[in-house]
Coordinates of C-alpha atoms and ligand atoms in Angstrom, one line a residue:
M1 CA 240.6 -15.5 14.4
P2 CA 237.0 -14.3 14.9
D3 CA 234.3 -15.3 12.4
W4 CA 233.8 -11.9 10.7
G5 CA 230.9 -13.4 8.7
S6 CA 228.9 -14.0 11.8
H7 CA 228.6 -10.2 12.4
L8 CA 227.0 -9.9 8.9
S9 CA 224.5 -12.7 9.5
E10 CA 223.6 -11.2 12.8
M11 CA 223.2 -7.7 11.3
R12 CA 220.9 -9.1 8.6
R13 CA 218.9 -11.1 11.1
R14 CA 218.3 -7.9 13.0
A15 CA 217.8 -5.7 9.9
P16 CA 218.3 -2.7 12.2
L17 CA 216.7 0.6 11.8
V18 CA 219.6 3.1 11.6
H19 CA 218.8 6.8 12.3
N20 CA 221.3 8.8 10.3
I21 CA 221.9 12.5 10.7
T22 CA 224.1 13.0 7.7
N23 CA 225.1 15.5 5.0
Y24 CA 223.4 16.5 1.8
V25 CA 226.1 14.8 -0.3
A26 CA 225.8 11.4 1.3
M27 CA 222.1 11.0 2.1
N28 CA 221.1 9.0 -1.0
V29 CA 224.2 6.7 -1.4
M30 CA 224.3 6.1 2.4
A31 CA 220.6 5.0 2.5
N32 CA 221.2 2.7 -0.6
V33 CA 224.3 1.2 1.0
L34 CA 222.4 0.4 4.2
L35 CA 219.5 -1.1 2.2
A36 CA 221.8 -3.2 0.0
A37 CA 223.5 -4.5 3.1
G38 CA 220.2 -5.5 4.7
A39 CA 219.6 -2.7 7.2
S40 CA 216.8 -0.1 7.3
P41 CA 218.0 3.6 7.0
A42 CA 216.1 6.7 8.1
M43 CA 217.6 10.1 7.4
L44 CA 216.3 12.8 9.8
H45 CA 218.0 15.9 11.1
A46 CA 215.4 18.5 12.1
V47 CA 215.9 19.7 15.6
E48 CA 212.1 19.6 15.9
E49 CA 212.0 15.8 15.7
A50 CA 215.4 14.2 15.6
A51 CA 215.7 13.3 19.4
E52 CA 212.1 12.0 19.4
F53 CA 212.9 9.6 16.5
T54 CA 216.3 8.3 17.8
P55 CA 214.9 6.0 20.5
L56 CA 212.9 4.2 17.7
A57 CA 216.2 3.1 16.1
A58 CA 218.7 0.4 16.9
A59 CA 221.6 2.7 16.1
L60 CA 222.3 6.4 15.4
T61 CA 225.0 7.9 13.2
I62 CA 226.0 11.6 13.2
N63 CA 228.0 13.0 10.3
I64 CA 229.1 16.7 10.3
G65 CA 229.7 16.9 6.6
T66 CA 227.4 19.9 5.8
P67 CA 226.5 21.3 9.2
S68 CA 224.6 24.4 10.3
A69 CA 223.6 25.7 13.7
P70 CA 220.1 24.1 13.7
W71 CA 221.5 20.8 12.4
V72 CA 224.1 20.8 15.2
E73 CA 221.4 21.3 17.8
G74 CA 219.5 18.3 16.4
M75 CA 222.7 16.3 16.5
Q76 CA 223.3 17.1 20.1
A77 CA 219.7 16.3 21.1
S78 CA 219.9 12.9 19.2
A79 CA 223.3 12.0 20.7
R80 CA 221.9 12.7 24.2
A81 CA 218.7 10.7 23.5
A82 CA 220.8 7.8 22.2
R83 CA 223.0 7.7 25.3
E84 CA 220.0 7.9 27.5
A85 CA 218.3 5.1 25.6
G86 CA 221.4 2.9 25.5
I87 CA 221.5 3.0 21.7
P88 CA 225.0 2.9 20.1
W89 CA 225.9 5.9 18.0
V90 CA 228.7 6.5 15.6
L91 CA 230.4 9.9 15.0
D92 CA 231.8 10.7 11.5
P93 CA 233.9 13.9 12.0
V94 CA 234.0 15.0 8.4
A95 CA 236.7 17.7 7.9
V96 CA 236.8 18.4 11.6
G97 CA 240.2 20.0 11.3
A98 CA 239.0 22.5 8.7
T99 CA 236.9 25.0 10.8
A100 CA 236.4 26.1 14.4
F101 CA 232.7 25.6 13.9
R102 CA 233.2 21.9 13.2
R103 CA 235.7 21.5 16.0
A104 CA 233.2 23.0 18.5
A105 CA 230.3 20.9 17.3
V106 CA 232.4 17.7 17.7
A107 CA 233.7 18.7 21.1
R108 CA 230.1 19.0 22.3
L109 CA 229.1 15.7 20.7
L110 CA 232.0 13.8 22.4
D111 CA 230.3 14.7 25.7
H112 CA 227.6 12.1 24.7
A113 CA 229.9 9.1 24.6
P114 CA 229.8 7.8 21.0
A115 CA 230.2 4.0 20.7
A116 CA 232.5 4.4 17.7
I117 CA 234.2 7.1 15.7
R118 CA 235.0 6.5 12.0
G119 CA 237.1 8.9 10.0
N120 CA 240.0 9.2 7.6
A121 CA 243.5 9.6 9.0
S122 CA 243.5 13.5 8.8
E123 CA 240.2 13.6 10.6
I124 CA 241.3 11.3 13.4
L125 CA 244.6 13.2 13.8
A126 CA 242.7 16.5 14.0
L127 CA 240.2 15.1 16.5
A128 CA 243.0 13.9 18.7
G129 CA 244.5 17.4 18.6
M130 CA 247.4 16.5 16.4
A131 CA 248.7 18.3 13.3
A132 CA 246.7 17.1 10.3
R133 CA 247.0 17.7 6.6
G134 CA 243.3 17.2 5.6
K135 CA 242.1 18.6 2.3
G136 CA 238.5 19.3 2.9
A137 CA 236.7 16.0 3.4
D138 CA 239.7 14.1 2.0
S139 CA 242.8 12.8 3.9
A140 CA 246.4 13.8 3.1
D141 CA 247.8 11.8 6.0
P142 CA 248.7 8.1 5.9
V143 CA 246.6 5.8 8.2
A144 CA 249.8 4.6 10.0
A145 CA 250.5 8.2 11.1
A146 CA 247.1 8.2 12.9
E147 CA 247.4 4.8 14.8
D148 CA 248.7 6.2 18.0
A149 CA 246.3 9.1 17.9
A150 CA 243.5 6.6 17.4
R151 CA 244.5 4.5 20.4
A152 CA 244.7 7.7 22.6
L153 CA 241.3 8.9 21.3
A154 CA 239.8 5.5 22.1
Q155 CA 241.3 5.6 25.6
R156 CA 240.0 9.2 26.2
T157 CA 236.5 8.7 24.8
G158 CA 235.8 5.0 25.4
A159 CA 234.8 4.8 21.8
V160 CA 236.0 2.3 19.2
V161 CA 238.1 4.3 16.7
A162 CA 238.3 3.3 13.1
V163 CA 240.8 5.1 10.8
T164 CA 240.0 4.3 7.2
G165 CA 242.2 4.4 4.1
P166 CA 244.2 2.0 1.9
V167 CA 244.6 -0.3 5.0
D168 CA 242.1 0.5 7.8
F169 CA 243.0 0.6 11.5
V170 CA 240.6 -0.2 14.3
T171 CA 241.2 0.1 18.0
D172 CA 239.4 0.2 21.4
G173 CA 242.6 1.3 23.1
P174 CA 244.2 -2.0 24.2
R175 CA 243.3 -4.0 21.1
G176 CA 244.0 -3.2 17.4
W177 CA 243.3 -4.6 14.0
R178 CA 244.3 -3.7 10.4
V179 CA 241.8 -4.3 7.6
A180 CA 243.4 -4.7 4.2
N181 CA 240.2 -5.0 2.2
G182 CA 239.3 -2.2 -0.2
H183 CA 239.9 -0.8 -3.7
P184 CA 241.7 2.4 -4.9
T185 CA 238.6 3.6 -6.7
M186 CA 236.7 3.9 -3.4
P187 CA 238.2 7.4 -2.4
R188 CA 237.2 8.6 -5.9
V189 CA 233.5 8.1 -5.2
T190 CA 232.1 10.7 -2.8
A191 CA 230.4 9.7 0.4
L192 CA 231.6 6.1 0.6
G193 CA 233.3 6.9 4.0
C194 CA 230.0 8.4 5.2
S195 CA 228.2 5.3 3.9
L196 CA 230.7 3.1 5.8
T197 CA 229.8 5.0 9.0
G198 CA 226.2 4.0 8.4
L199 CA 227.3 0.4 8.1
V200 CA 229.3 0.6 11.3
G201 CA 226.1 1.8 13.0
A202 CA 224.1 -1.2 11.6
F203 CA 226.8 -3.7 12.7
L204 CA 226.9 -2.1 16.2
A205 CA 223.1 -2.6 16.8
G206 CA 223.0 -5.3 19.4
A207 CA 226.7 -6.1 19.1
V208 CA 228.4 -7.5 22.2
D209 CA 232.0 -6.8 21.0
R210 CA 231.7 -3.4 19.4
A211 CA 235.3 -3.3 18.2
Q212 CA 235.0 -6.6 16.4
A213 CA 231.7 -5.6 14.9
T214 CA 233.4 -2.5 13.6
V215 CA 236.2 -4.5 12.1
A216 CA 233.6 -6.8 10.4
A217 CA 231.8 -3.8 8.9
L218 CA 235.0 -2.4 7.5
A219 CA 236.1 -5.8 6.0
Y220 CA 232.6 -6.3 4.5
F221 CA 232.6 -2.8 2.9
G222 CA 236.2 -3.3 1.6
L223 CA 235.4 -6.7 0.2
A224 CA 232.4 -5.2 -1.6
G225 CA 234.8 -2.6 -3.0
E226 CA 237.2 -5.2 -4.3
R227 CA 234.3 -7.0 -6.1
A228 CA 233.0 -3.7 -7.5
G229 CA 236.5 -2.8 -8.7
A230 CA 236.9 -6.1 -10.5
V231 CA 233.9 -5.2 -12.8
A232 CA 233.6 -1.4 -12.9
A233 CA 234.8 0.7 -15.8
G234 CA 235.3 3.7 -13.6
P235 CA 233.9 5.6 -10.5
G236 CA 230.4 5.9 -12.0
S237 CA 229.8 2.3 -12.6
F238 CA 231.8 1.5 -9.4
Q239 CA 229.1 3.0 -7.2
V240 CA 226.4 0.9 -8.8
A241 CA 228.6 -2.3 -8.7
L242 CA 229.3 -1.6 -5.0
L243 CA 225.6 -1.7 -4.2
D244 CA 225.3 -5.0 -6.1
A245 CA 228.3 -6.5 -4.3
L246 CA 227.0 -5.4 -0.8
A247 CA 223.7 -7.2 -1.5
A248 CA 225.4 -10.3 -3.0
I249 CA 228.1 -11.0 -0.3
T250 CA 227.2 -13.8 2.0
P251 CA 228.5 -14.3 5.6
E252 CA 230.6 -17.2 4.2
D253 CA 232.1 -14.8 1.5
L254 CA 233.0 -12.4 4.3
A255 CA 234.5 -15.1 6.5
A256 CA 236.7 -16.2 3.6
G257 CA 237.4 -12.8 2.1
A258 CA 238.1 -10.6 5.1
R259 CA 241.8 -9.6 5.3
V260 CA 242.2 -8.7 9.0
E261 CA 245.4 -8.9 11.1
P262 CA 245.8 -8.1 14.8
A263 CA 247.8 -4.9 15.2
Ligands
ADP1 N1 243.5 3.8 -1.5 C1 242.6 3.0 -1.0 N2 242.7 1.7 -1.4 C2 241.7 0.8 -1.0 N3 240.6 1.2 -0.2 C3 240.5 2.5 0.2 C4 241.5 3.4 -0.2 N4 241.1 4.6 0.3 C5 240.0 4.4 1.0 N5 239.6 3.1 0.9 C6 238.4 2.5 1.5 O1 237.3 3.4 1.1 C7 236.4 3.4 2.2 C8 236.2 4.9 2.6 O2 237.3 5.3 3.4 P1 237.9 6.8 3.3 O3 238.1 7.2 1.9 O4 239.1 6.7 4.2 O5 236.8 7.6 4.0 P2 236.4 9.1 3.8 O6 235.6 9.1 2.5 O7 235.6 9.5 5.0 O8 237.7 9.9 3.7 C9 236.9 2.5 3.3 O9 236.3 1.2 3.1 C10 238.4 2.4 3.0 O10 239.0 1.2 3.4
TZP2 C1 232.4 16.2 -0.4 C2 231.7 16.5 0.9 N1 231.6 17.8 1.4 C3 230.9 17.9 2.5 S1 230.4 16.4 3.0 C4 231.1 15.6 1.7 C5 231.0 14.1 1.5 C6 232.2 13.5 2.1 O1 232.0 12.1 2.1 P1 233.2 11.1 2.5 O2 233.8 11.6 3.7 O3 232.5 9.8 2.7 O4 234.2 11.1 1.3
MG3 MG1 234.5 11.1 5.3

């Protein structure tokens, strides 16, 4: 079994600058999650500067949570710049099944070869062209229903595909893993999926095995959720406790606490 903790120690050694083009809802918590983990976030989206900034970063994440036409042009330019610079970038297709505008934006972004795609089951099903029961940014499909779609999407795009939920599923096409770490309060706090996408970016910076780095990021975030859930009185204090847990977890904690099985 891989040493999932080694990915955390390597990420903290690099302390990667992660360029995030993300949504209004997630900006603050996503930046705090990255800082608590040991990475360095920068949230920039203006079409006038995004692509100029991307090559300064070790990873890029693109989240379509609150898009508009100028934002989408900045996303496209940064995705192109990341590919040209050989920088891994992660797509978070928030509510991609909800509108034609989101589907068109994502279709263009996939032309720029994301290293990874992280979404909930309804988003991954929709992205793979399957029937999906998403409810805005939330999922109404079980992760298990999206596993085949995730494998097909990974084969089609060459990206690592992570489907998150009660038990996460990660695949690069041929290989697969299930990550059982997590807590039921997590879906009750907004932008934690977005924040996890940022963490995937941080773990992918410099990673050799991008699929295993993605698994490690999901296990780390889920383990932090378990520790937060053990002390929090509700969703409000959960978010604060989650930041504390992310900062406190050591590579040894992750190696011992990761609940990952081959799929
Ligand atoms: N019911 C659940 N039980 C435990 N962990 C969960 C549950 N739902 C989501 N998570 C965890 O919450 C985080 C965010 O995932 P998710 O809610 O699927 O993303 P999104 O917010 O994009 O829909 C992930 O770490 C995932 O494993
Ligand atoms: C509620 C909402 N609306 C547009 S973006 C957003 C946040 C979604 O965050 P997550 O996908 O991590 O739950
Ligand atoms: Mg989401």
